[in-house]
Amino acid sequence: NRNTTTATSSLTDYDTHHKFKSEILNGLNEEPKHLLSKYFYDKKGDELFQQIMNMPEYYLTDCELEIFTRKKNEIAKAIRAFDEPFDLVELGAGDATKSSYLLEYLVAQNADFTYMPIDISANIISVLDENLTLKIPELQMTGLNGEYFEMLDKANEISSRRKVILFLGGNIGNMEIEEAYEFCNALKSKLNPNDILLIGFDLKKNPHTILAAYNDKAGITSSFNLNLLTRINEELEADFNIDHFSHYQTYDPLSGACRSYLISLEDQKVHIDDQEISFKADEAVYMEISHKYSEKEIDIMARKTGFKPLKQISDTKGWFVDAIWKV
Ligand code: AVI
């Protein structure tokens, strides 16, 4: 397509595999044991996450989709889409379902911008390229295949236009608070005055509602967590018996931390490559945090990481916000 290009990362498959292996082994050799939820997303994990987004209990996607379908004009104004040309950079674009509503609107309103989706999956970038150019033929797009910060540097090399960064889905919630602060600080250091960050946060709400979203009756979230053990078996020649672990979910309404664990159901030994890892009966492996924030905590995070909070746009239930921050 004449409107689209793609740039890729310098990381090789070999680097990626070795980073995966050492991060998994480090986590399992620590006390308490933990694994990293960024590794949930292999092919099967992507499918399971799609199923999660379609579950009745998982409200996050619907809430943010409502913001992107019903409040496009409000978003467009807040990101100053009509003031001057800009690059719309999306971190972890995925299938861009939500952002495509904004893209369509911006193109229809003649905003002068290039869409730059960043994703770690080369497959996702090429699928996006195909689908978006069919859906929005006039869209200017530069796909960036690689890690967020490396590709942000690339985006700045390719073009010096003002940047508007999208970080949707409540992905910031999958970082511990300190990591979220570090992430925003690092992001800020890559941006220039007047650049904008639009960032999605899941809000604190009735604890039952939150817990149910991560502890679904059908057990899809459980499979999503257990799938990482299957992935380790496949990619690191390990011998986890998936039936010997069980998913356990917690939500703490005071801190806002919603955490998942896999509990070892018996004393057992697991082999990963040439290492043997012992698990005690009832021992927990910490898997993922999905942190929930209050509106106030979001503004504080903006200020403390060098941004100016401009606006919070929420869905009608008031369960999710897209916060708009300016450098
Ligand atoms: C991707 N991320 C925002 C999801 C969340 O809600 O924390 C991942 C997820 N984990 C379990 N269910 C969904």
XYZ file of C-alpha atoms and ligand atoms in Angstrom:
340
model
C 0.000 0.000 0.000
C 1.405 3.404 -0.946
C 0.376 4.986 2.383
C 2.118 2.507 4.635
C 5.614 1.483 5.704
C 7.039 -0.716 8.453
C 10.198 -0.417 10.564
C 11.497 -3.299 12.661
C 13.569 -3.886 15.767
C 17.166 -5.006 16.004
C 16.359 -7.779 18.527
C 16.831 -11.265 17.062
C 14.735 -14.375 17.830
C 17.795 -15.662 19.637
C 17.924 -12.604 21.978
C 14.191 -12.899 22.620
C 14.410 -16.593 23.480
C 17.307 -16.072 25.884
C 15.607 -13.164 27.626
C 12.470 -15.311 28.026
C 14.455 -18.210 29.470
C 16.471 -16.160 31.937
C 13.466 -14.134 33.154
C 11.419 -17.302 33.707
C 14.256 -19.073 35.554
C 15.075 -16.010 37.679
C 11.443 -15.672 38.732
C 11.131 -19.336 39.699
C 14.395 -19.298 41.644
C 13.275 -16.320 43.723
C 11.383 -16.440 47.009
C 8.404 -16.008 46.634
C 8.305 -17.454 43.128
C 6.892 -15.311 40.364
C 6.401 -15.272 36.601
C 5.863 -12.308 34.271
C 2.440 -11.735 32.753
C 3.964 -10.058 29.677
C 4.715 -13.666 28.635
C 1.030 -14.685 28.662
C 0.695 -13.615 25.037
C 1.822 -16.433 22.756
C -0.577 -17.606 20.031
C -2.803 -19.533 22.466
C -2.520 -16.697 25.025
C -3.663 -14.139 22.420
C -6.697 -16.339 21.715
C -7.503 -16.710 25.409
C -7.202 -12.950 25.918
C -9.652 -12.429 23.039
C -12.035 -14.784 24.862
C -11.512 -12.846 28.117
C -12.446 -9.599 26.376
C -15.689 -11.259 25.249
C -16.630 -12.601 28.690
C -19.684 -11.073 30.376
C -17.669 -10.395 33.562
C -14.779 -8.586 31.819
C -16.107 -5.018 31.616
C -12.848 -3.166 30.777
C -12.962 -3.566 26.996
C -16.620 -2.539 26.691
C -16.070 0.518 28.865
C -13.109 1.782 26.868
C -14.808 0.916 23.583
C -17.736 3.069 24.671
C -15.333 5.964 25.289
C -13.815 5.522 21.813
C -17.150 5.244 20.017
C -19.159 7.881 21.883
C -16.505 10.437 22.805
C -14.295 10.618 19.698
C -14.854 14.338 19.297
C -13.965 15.003 22.932
C -10.786 12.925 22.538
C -9.880 14.633 19.256
C -10.217 18.075 20.854
C -8.244 17.143 23.946
C -5.335 15.762 21.900
C -5.467 18.922 19.726
C -5.884 16.880 16.579
C -6.769 19.854 14.399
C -4.144 22.354 15.576
C -1.090 21.098 13.681
C 0.173 17.900 11.981
C 1.089 15.094 14.382
C 2.013 11.435 14.706
C -0.424 9.196 16.562
C 1.744 6.521 18.172
C -0.050 3.548 19.739
C 1.880 1.423 22.259
C 0.807 -2.228 21.964
C -1.688 -1.604 19.177
C -3.018 -5.179 18.979
C -5.909 -5.304 16.511
C -6.544 -1.564 17.099
C -10.286 -2.134 17.507
C -10.747 0.831 19.833
C -8.328 3.221 18.188
C -9.753 2.494 14.720
C -12.888 4.459 15.677
C -10.724 7.463 16.482
C -8.647 6.962 13.308
C -11.770 6.855 11.144
C -13.100 9.993 12.770
C -9.807 11.881 12.441
C -9.477 10.966 8.760
C -13.091 11.984 8.087
C -12.405 15.340 9.791
C -9.255 15.852 7.678
C -6.825 15.846 10.589
C -3.226 15.767 9.313
C -1.569 12.804 11.032
C 0.309 9.530 10.563
C -0.755 6.508 12.594
C 2.264 4.682 14.062
C 1.237 1.458 15.779
C 3.993 -0.156 17.857
C 3.687 -3.861 18.564
C 6.097 -6.583 19.599
C 4.355 -8.959 17.173
C 5.395 -8.638 13.518
C 2.289 -10.606 12.606
C 0.018 -8.064 14.283
C 1.656 -5.166 12.432
C 1.174 -6.799 9.026
C -2.435 -7.797 9.788
C -3.133 -4.238 10.980
C -1.619 -2.839 7.819
C -3.948 -4.965 5.688
C -7.121 -4.461 7.698
C -6.778 -0.754 8.409
C -5.973 0.194 4.842
C -9.093 -1.686 3.737
C -11.209 -0.013 6.390
C -9.679 3.482 6.111
C -7.994 3.785 2.668
C -6.781 7.366 3.206
C -4.986 6.526 6.462
C -1.250 7.284 6.542
C 0.429 4.559 8.536
C 3.942 3.579 9.631
C 4.016 0.261 11.493
C 6.751 -0.107 14.121
C 7.579 -3.698 15.048
C 9.519 -3.989 18.315
C 9.698 -2.910 21.975
C 7.939 0.321 23.023
C 10.916 2.519 23.858
C 13.169 1.357 21.046
C 10.340 2.000 18.579
C 9.547 5.394 20.133
C 13.135 6.410 19.363
C 12.553 5.180 15.836
C 9.329 7.199 15.576
C 11.258 10.327 16.631
C 13.973 9.556 14.047
C 11.428 9.078 11.256
C 9.508 12.264 11.994
C 9.867 15.358 14.149
C 6.166 16.123 14.261
C 4.323 16.481 17.554
C 3.586 13.067 19.103
C 0.322 11.879 20.593
C 0.852 8.574 22.393
C -1.980 6.094 22.999
C -1.573 3.497 25.733
C -4.953 1.813 25.993
C -6.660 -1.164 27.560
C -5.579 -0.484 31.109
C -2.210 -2.072 30.323
C -0.552 0.263 32.835
C -2.454 -1.749 35.456
C -0.242 -4.743 34.693
C 2.702 -2.912 36.278
C 3.382 -2.599 40.007
C 2.822 1.035 41.062
C 6.561 1.775 41.217
C 6.992 0.253 37.739
C 4.105 2.353 36.435
C 5.817 5.483 37.769
C 9.131 4.442 36.188
C 7.343 3.711 32.924
C 5.691 7.156 32.831
C 8.993 8.833 33.750
C 10.767 6.965 30.946
C 7.990 7.822 28.501
C 8.173 11.475 29.496
C 11.926 11.518 28.796
C 11.242 10.413 25.189
C 8.666 13.162 24.578
C 8.858 16.876 23.828
C 6.903 19.884 25.121
C 3.282 19.819 23.883
C 3.346 16.088 23.142
C 0.358 14.273 24.593
C -0.207 10.940 26.301
C -3.651 9.308 26.331
C -3.566 6.510 28.843
C -6.325 4.084 29.927
C -6.844 3.231 33.607
C -9.282 0.809 35.173
C -10.851 2.486 38.192
C -11.456 1.257 41.738
C -15.067 0.173 42.028
C -17.217 -2.438 43.791
C -14.696 -5.163 44.714
C -17.133 -7.910 43.666
C -17.283 -6.478 40.147
C -13.491 -6.397 39.903
C -12.894 -9.836 41.372
C -15.509 -11.389 39.069
C -13.762 -9.953 35.996
C -10.596 -11.879 36.909
C -12.242 -14.949 38.430
C -14.747 -15.847 35.732
C -17.077 -18.805 36.147
C -16.044 -20.384 32.841
C -12.400 -20.556 33.965
C -10.954 -18.691 30.996
C -8.732 -16.504 33.201
C -7.513 -19.680 34.880
C -6.570 -21.163 31.470
C -4.935 -17.838 30.543
C -2.625 -18.098 33.588
C -1.973 -21.837 33.208
C -1.143 -21.347 29.533
C 2.144 -19.726 30.544
C 3.199 -23.075 32.057
C 2.314 -24.777 28.764
C 4.329 -22.147 26.912
C 7.327 -22.794 29.182
C 6.947 -26.544 28.528
C 6.939 -25.962 24.787
C 9.612 -23.288 24.456
C 11.997 -24.290 27.250
C 11.527 -28.060 27.180
C 10.055 -28.083 30.680
C 7.774 -30.688 32.263
C 5.089 -28.757 34.199
C 2.008 -30.856 34.869
C -0.728 -28.250 34.380
C -3.202 -30.315 36.435
C -0.996 -29.877 39.489
C -1.544 -26.101 39.650
C -4.649 -24.067 40.314
C -5.484 -20.410 39.643
C -6.150 -18.171 42.674
C -7.281 -14.543 42.367
C -7.375 -11.735 44.954
C -8.493 -8.108 45.003
C -7.550 -5.665 47.770
C -9.941 -2.704 47.681
C -7.634 -0.526 49.808
C -4.534 -0.697 47.635
C -6.379 -1.453 44.373
C -4.139 -4.461 43.682
C -5.876 -7.309 41.867
C -3.419 -10.214 41.782
C -3.384 -13.684 40.285
C -1.409 -16.671 41.513
C -0.937 -20.286 40.550
C -1.002 -22.550 43.603
C 0.982 -25.776 43.589
C -1.448 -28.556 44.532
C 1.259 -30.897 45.840
C 4.959 -31.205 46.626
C 6.489 -31.488 43.180
C 9.626 -31.010 41.128
C 9.655 -29.432 37.688
C 12.522 -29.531 35.202
C 13.327 -26.608 32.958
C 16.224 -27.341 30.646
C 18.944 -28.601 33.041
C 17.453 -27.042 36.188
C 15.185 -28.628 38.779
C 12.679 -26.380 40.593
C 10.897 -27.625 43.737
C 7.373 -26.556 44.669
C 5.814 -27.193 48.101
C 2.155 -28.136 48.395
C 0.100 -24.882 48.582
C 3.050 -22.761 47.482
C 1.971 -19.716 45.438
C 3.560 -18.500 42.233
C 2.691 -14.818 41.746
C 1.597 -14.268 38.142
C 0.007 -10.883 37.437
C -1.122 -7.596 38.911
C -4.025 -5.636 37.432
C -3.845 -2.487 39.487
C -6.955 -0.323 39.917
C -6.650 3.433 40.465
C -8.811 6.293 41.742
C -9.223 9.444 39.636
C -7.144 11.316 42.192
C -4.320 8.753 42.105
C -4.195 9.123 38.311
C -3.718 12.910 38.475
C -1.038 12.477 41.136
C 0.808 9.992 38.916
C 0.691 12.486 36.026
C 2.132 15.347 38.085
C 4.786 13.259 39.816
C 6.075 11.948 36.492
C 6.329 15.367 34.863
C 3.037 15.528 32.966
C 0.178 17.991 33.252
C -3.174 16.186 33.574
C -5.572 17.816 31.086
C -8.681 15.690 31.258
C -10.181 12.336 32.222
C -12.788 10.901 29.850
C -14.860 8.063 31.268
C -17.624 5.664 30.229
C -21.229 6.122 31.433
C -20.793 3.673 34.322
C -17.706 5.589 35.476
C -15.667 2.375 35.647
C -12.773 3.213 33.310
C -10.999 6.411 32.286
C -8.829 7.512 29.443
C -6.639 10.176 30.993
C -5.099 12.848 28.766
C -1.777 14.265 29.905
C 0.414 16.917 28.314
C 4.183 17.264 28.513
C -4.079 -6.697 29.299
N -4.542 -6.365 30.638
C -5.003 -4.992 30.740
C -5.489 -7.343 31.181
C -5.980 -6.892 32.575
O -7.174 -6.670 32.725
O -5.149 -6.742 33.467
C -4.917 -8.728 31.268
C -5.814 -9.713 31.950
N -5.480 -10.564 32.882
C -6.496 -11.288 33.254
N -7.559 -10.884 32.584
C -7.147 -9.904 31.752
